[in-house]
C-alpha atoms as one frame of an Amber mdcrd trajectory, in Angstrom:
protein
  62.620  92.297 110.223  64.087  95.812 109.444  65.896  97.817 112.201  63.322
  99.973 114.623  66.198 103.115 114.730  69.162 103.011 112.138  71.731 105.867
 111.584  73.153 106.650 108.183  76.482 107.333 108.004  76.586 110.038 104.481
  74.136 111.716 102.671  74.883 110.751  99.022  73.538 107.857  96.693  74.461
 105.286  98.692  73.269 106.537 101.703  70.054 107.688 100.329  69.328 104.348
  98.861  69.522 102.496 102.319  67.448 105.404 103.926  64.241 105.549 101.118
  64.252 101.422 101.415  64.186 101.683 105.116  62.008 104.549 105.414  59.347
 102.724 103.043  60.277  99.681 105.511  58.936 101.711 108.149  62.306 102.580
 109.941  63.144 105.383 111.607  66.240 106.820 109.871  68.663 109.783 110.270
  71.155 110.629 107.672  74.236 112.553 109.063  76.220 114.558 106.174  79.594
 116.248 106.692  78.642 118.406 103.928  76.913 121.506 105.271  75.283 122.833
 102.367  71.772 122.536 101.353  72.197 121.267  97.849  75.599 118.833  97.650
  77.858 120.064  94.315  77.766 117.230  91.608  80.308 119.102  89.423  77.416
 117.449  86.443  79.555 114.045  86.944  78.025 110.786  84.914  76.721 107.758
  86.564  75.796 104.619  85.015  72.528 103.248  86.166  72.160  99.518  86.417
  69.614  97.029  86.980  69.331  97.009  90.479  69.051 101.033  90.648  66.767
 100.851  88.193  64.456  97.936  90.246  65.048 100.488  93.341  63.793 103.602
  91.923  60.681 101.393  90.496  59.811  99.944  93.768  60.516 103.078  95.920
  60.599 106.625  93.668  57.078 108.428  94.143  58.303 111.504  91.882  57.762
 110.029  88.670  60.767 112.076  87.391  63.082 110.191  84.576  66.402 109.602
  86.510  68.293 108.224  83.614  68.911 108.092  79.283  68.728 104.831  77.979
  71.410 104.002  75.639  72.044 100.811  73.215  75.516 100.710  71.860  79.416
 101.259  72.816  81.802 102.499  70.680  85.739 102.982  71.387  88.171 105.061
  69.498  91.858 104.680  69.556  93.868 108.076  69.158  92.556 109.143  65.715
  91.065 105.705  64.627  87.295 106.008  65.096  84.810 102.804  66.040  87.896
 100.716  66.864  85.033  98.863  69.105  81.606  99.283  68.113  79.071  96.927
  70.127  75.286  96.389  71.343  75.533  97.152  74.915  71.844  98.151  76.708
  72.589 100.363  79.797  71.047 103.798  81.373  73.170 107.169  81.985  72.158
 108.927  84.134  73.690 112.409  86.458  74.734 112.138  89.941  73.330 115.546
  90.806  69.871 114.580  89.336  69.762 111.108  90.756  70.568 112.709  94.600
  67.483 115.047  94.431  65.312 112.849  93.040  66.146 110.001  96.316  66.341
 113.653  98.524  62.697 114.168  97.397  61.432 110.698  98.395  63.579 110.488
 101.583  63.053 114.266 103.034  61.286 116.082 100.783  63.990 118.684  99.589
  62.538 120.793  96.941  64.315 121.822  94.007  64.195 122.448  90.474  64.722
 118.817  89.584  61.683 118.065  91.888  59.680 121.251  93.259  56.870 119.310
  94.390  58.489 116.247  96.490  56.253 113.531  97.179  54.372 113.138 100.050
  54.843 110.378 102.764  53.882 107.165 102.166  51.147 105.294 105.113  53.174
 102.950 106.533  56.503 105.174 106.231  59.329 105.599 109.390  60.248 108.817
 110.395  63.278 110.265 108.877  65.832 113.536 109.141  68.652 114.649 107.240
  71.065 116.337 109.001  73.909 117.665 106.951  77.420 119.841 108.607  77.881
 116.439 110.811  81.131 114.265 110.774  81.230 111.455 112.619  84.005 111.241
 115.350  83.461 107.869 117.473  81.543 104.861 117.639  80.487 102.141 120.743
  78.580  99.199 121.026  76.315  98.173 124.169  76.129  94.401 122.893  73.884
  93.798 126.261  71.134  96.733 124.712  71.626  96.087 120.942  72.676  99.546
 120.640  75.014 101.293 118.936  76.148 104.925 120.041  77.666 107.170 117.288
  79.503 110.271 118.505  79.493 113.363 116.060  80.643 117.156 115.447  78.957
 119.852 114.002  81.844 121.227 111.267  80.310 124.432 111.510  79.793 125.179
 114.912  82.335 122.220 116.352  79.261 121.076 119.077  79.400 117.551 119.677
  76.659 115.164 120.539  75.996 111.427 120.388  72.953 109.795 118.647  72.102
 105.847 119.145  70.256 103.341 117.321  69.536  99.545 116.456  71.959  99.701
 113.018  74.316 101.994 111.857  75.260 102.406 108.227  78.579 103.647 106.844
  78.074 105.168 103.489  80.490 108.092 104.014  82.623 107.295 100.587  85.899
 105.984  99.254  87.753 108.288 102.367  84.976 106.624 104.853  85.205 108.064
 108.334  83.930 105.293 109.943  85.933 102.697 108.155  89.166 104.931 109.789
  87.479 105.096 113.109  87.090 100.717 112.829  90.917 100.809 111.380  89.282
  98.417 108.777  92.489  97.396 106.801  92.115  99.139 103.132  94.156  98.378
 100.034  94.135 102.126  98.053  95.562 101.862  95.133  78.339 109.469  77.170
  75.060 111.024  77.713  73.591 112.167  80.669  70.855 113.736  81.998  71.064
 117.336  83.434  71.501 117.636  87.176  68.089 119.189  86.992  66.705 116.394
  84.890  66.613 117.673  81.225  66.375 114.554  79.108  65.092 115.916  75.797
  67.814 116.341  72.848  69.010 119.719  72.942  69.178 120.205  76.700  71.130
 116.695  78.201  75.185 116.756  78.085  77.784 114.901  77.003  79.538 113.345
  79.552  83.273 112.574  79.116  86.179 111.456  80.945  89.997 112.239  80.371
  92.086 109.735  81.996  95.591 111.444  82.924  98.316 109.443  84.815 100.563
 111.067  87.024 102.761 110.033  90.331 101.187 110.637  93.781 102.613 113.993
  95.118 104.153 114.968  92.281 104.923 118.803  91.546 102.670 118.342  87.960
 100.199 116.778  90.402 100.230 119.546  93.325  99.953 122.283  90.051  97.017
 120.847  88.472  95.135 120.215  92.131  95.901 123.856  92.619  92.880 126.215
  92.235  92.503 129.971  90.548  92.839 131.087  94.208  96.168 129.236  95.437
  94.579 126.409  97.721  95.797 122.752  97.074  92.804 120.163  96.927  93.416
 116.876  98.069  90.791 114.905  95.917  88.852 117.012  93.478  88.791 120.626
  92.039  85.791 121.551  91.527  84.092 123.565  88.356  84.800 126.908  87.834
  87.981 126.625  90.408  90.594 124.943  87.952  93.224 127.042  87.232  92.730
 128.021  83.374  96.608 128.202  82.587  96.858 124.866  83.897  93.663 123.616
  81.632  94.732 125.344  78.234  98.315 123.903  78.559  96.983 120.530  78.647
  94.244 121.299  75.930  96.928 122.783  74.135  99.522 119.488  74.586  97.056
 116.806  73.933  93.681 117.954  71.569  96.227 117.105  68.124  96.122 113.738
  69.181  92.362 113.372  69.850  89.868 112.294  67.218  87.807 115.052  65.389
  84.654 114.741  67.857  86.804 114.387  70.866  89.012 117.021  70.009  85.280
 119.482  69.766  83.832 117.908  73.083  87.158 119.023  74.902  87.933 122.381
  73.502  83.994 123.262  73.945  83.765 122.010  77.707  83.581 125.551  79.648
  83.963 124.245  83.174  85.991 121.258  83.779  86.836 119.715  87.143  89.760
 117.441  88.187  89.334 114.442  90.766  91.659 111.854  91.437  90.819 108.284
  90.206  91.770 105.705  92.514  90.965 102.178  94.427  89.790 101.641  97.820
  89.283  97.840  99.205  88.351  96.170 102.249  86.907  92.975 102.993  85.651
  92.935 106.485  82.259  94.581 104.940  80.312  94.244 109.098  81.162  94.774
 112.599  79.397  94.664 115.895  77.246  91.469 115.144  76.077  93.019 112.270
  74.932  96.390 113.739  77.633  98.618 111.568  77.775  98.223 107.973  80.054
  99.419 105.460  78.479  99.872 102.101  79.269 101.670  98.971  82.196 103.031
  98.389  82.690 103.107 102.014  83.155  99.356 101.352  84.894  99.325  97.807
  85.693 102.154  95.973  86.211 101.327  92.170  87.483 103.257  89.309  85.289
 105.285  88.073  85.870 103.950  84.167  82.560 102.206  84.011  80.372 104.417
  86.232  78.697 101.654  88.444  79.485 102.613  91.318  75.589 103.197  91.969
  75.167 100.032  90.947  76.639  98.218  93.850  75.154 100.465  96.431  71.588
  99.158  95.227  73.237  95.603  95.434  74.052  96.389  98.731  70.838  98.200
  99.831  69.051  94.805  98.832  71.146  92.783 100.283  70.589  94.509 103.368
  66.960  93.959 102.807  67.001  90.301 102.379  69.020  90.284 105.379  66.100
  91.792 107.164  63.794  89.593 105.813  65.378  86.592 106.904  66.203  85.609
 103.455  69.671  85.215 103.751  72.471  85.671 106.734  74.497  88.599 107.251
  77.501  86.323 106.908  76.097  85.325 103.286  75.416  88.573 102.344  78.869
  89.946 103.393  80.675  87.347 101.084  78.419  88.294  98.512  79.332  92.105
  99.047  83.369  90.997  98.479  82.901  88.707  95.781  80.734  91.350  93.731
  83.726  93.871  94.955  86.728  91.822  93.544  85.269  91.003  89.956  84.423
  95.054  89.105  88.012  96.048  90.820  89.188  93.811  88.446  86.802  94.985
  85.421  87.032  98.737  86.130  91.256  98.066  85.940  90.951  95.959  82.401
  88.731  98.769  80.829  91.302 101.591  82.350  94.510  99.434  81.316  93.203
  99.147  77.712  92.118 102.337  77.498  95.683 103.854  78.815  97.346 100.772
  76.505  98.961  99.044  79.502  99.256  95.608  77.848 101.186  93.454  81.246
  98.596  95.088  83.351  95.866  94.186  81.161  97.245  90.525  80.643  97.391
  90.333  84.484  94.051  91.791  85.502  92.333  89.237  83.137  94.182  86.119
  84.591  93.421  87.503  87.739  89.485  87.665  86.906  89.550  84.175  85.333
  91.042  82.883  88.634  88.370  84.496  90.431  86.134  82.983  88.312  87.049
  79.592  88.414  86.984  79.886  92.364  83.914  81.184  92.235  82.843  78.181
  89.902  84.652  75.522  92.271  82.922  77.475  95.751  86.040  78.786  97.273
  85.662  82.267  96.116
């Protein structure tokens, strides 16, 4: 059965995913966020929506708010040659910003213009909080009381305290606290909707995606991760920061070589943001006899070319819940969780390698995925 007390380790999709299924589970749940604002900045960043998001928000969403844009068909261009792939591909788009309030509403009722009238509780729902401006700092496990003790700071005021409970979940992101404070061993290497939910033509955006490659800690790299006021980011710039000398030099250097529509989409984007693009793996997914969990990116971080990383943090929020239900083992549902992580690394690097025209890299991510497949075929996977 479901955890009496669990403890959520990050307050974005992931995160919120686990907490509405436990909370309709009838768990008691607290969400600690290291981000202290109210409203977390989605920089109006794309998200693909599959299957088992979809089957999550069905189940569990009591806003009746459209999260996502259906969408039928892929097309690829190559420099200036338009439809070089043109294919039948069903899938849902969808904005990260508009996706988080809508699971905020059902989780803790957060009003906002996405949602201004959250839904109410549910009978038979747990008790849950949110509490954002907390980073976790520690973690220890009473085995003898099935308990697990997280220790925390406030970022903002730099009190500490400790909060227990039955589970805890890490879903704290590609740069995972908790996966540091475990010294897990980690290999780095469209349309949407509106964040406020406009899905009517006219009002959604077009969300694109300009792969750039550049070395790790390079001076190019330090310029363009420096902001309009001088401070360095280490992962992302966010809109409205990116310096604009930096952004019309690049415009400038690359928008010949675009294709028409491209070039338009580009040149017309007012408020661009930078963020690194990057790998993060582990493979030791619990700990504790199953009382801490890594999901999400906190697990695997992929690349973000095909957008699902949503995708496997419902896989792993139902996983979880079959675990609970005594439908499969944790063990099971770990090797699951790794096998579903190695095939879209190895995806996510074959769309990026064609896309940046990488043909040895290419060649070698798809032998790699057919060997993965064949183990998977044989049972050694």
């Amino acid at each position: 059965m479901p955890p009496q007390s669990v403890v959520i380790v990050g307050g974005s999709v992931a995160g919120l995913l686990q907490g509405l299924q436990l909370k309709r589970s009838g768990s008691n749940v607290i969400v600690l966020e290291q981000d202290p604002s109210k409203d977390r900045h989605s920089h109006e960043s794309g998200v693909s929506i599959g299957r088992t998001v979809v089957h999550l928000l069905d189940k569990y969403d009591a806003t009746g708010r459209p999260a996502a844009i259906p969408a039928k068909y892929l097309s690829a261009a190559w420099h200036k040659w338009l439809r070089v792939v043109n294919t039948h591909w069903a899938h849902s788009m969808s904005n990260w910003g508009c996706l988080y309030l809508i699971l905020r509403a059902n989780f803790d009722g957060l009003k906002s213009e996405t949602v201004p009238n959250p839904p109410r509780p549910r009978k038979g729902d747990g008790k849950v909080e949110y509490w954002p401006g907390k980073r976790a700092t520690g973690l220890k496990y009473d085995r003898d009381a099935g308990k697990v003790h997280l220790q925390y700071v406030d970022v903002t005021s730099g009190e500490e305290g400790t909060v227990s409970a039955d589970t805890i979940i890490a879903a704290d992101g590609v740069h995972s606290t908790i996966r540091k404070i475990l010294q897990v061993p980690t290999r780095k290497d469209y349309f949407i909707p509106t964040e406020t939910g406009h899905v009517e033509p006219g009002k959604r955006l077009i969300n694109w995606v300009w792969y750039y490659v550049l070395p790790d800690g390079s001076p190019e790299m330090d310029t363009i991760f420096t902001d309009i006021h001088g401070k360095v980011h280490p992962n992302t710039v966010p809109q409205g920061l990116v310096n604009p000398g930096v952004w019309a030099s690049q415009v400038a250097r690359y928008l010949p070589q675009m294709t028409a529509p491209l070039a338009e989409v580009v040149s017309k984007t007012p408020r661009p943001f930078v963020t690194k693009v990057g790998e993060a793996q582990c493979f030791t997914p619990s700990f504790y006899d199953g009382r801490v969990v890594l999901v999400g990116d906190a697990f695997t971080g992929f690349r973000s070319h095909l957008g699902m990383a949503s995708e496997q943090a419902a896989r792993h929020a139902v996983q979880m819940d079959k675990v609970w239900r005594g439908e499969m083992t944790m063990e099971q549902r770990d090797r699951e969780a790794i096998l579903y992580a190695k095939r879209f690394i190895l995806l996510n690097r074959m769309v990026g390698w064609t896309g940046l025209g990488w043909v040895f890299s290419l060649f070698t991510a798809m032998a790699s995925y057919a060997w993965l497949a064949i183990q998977q075929g044989l049972g050694i996977a």
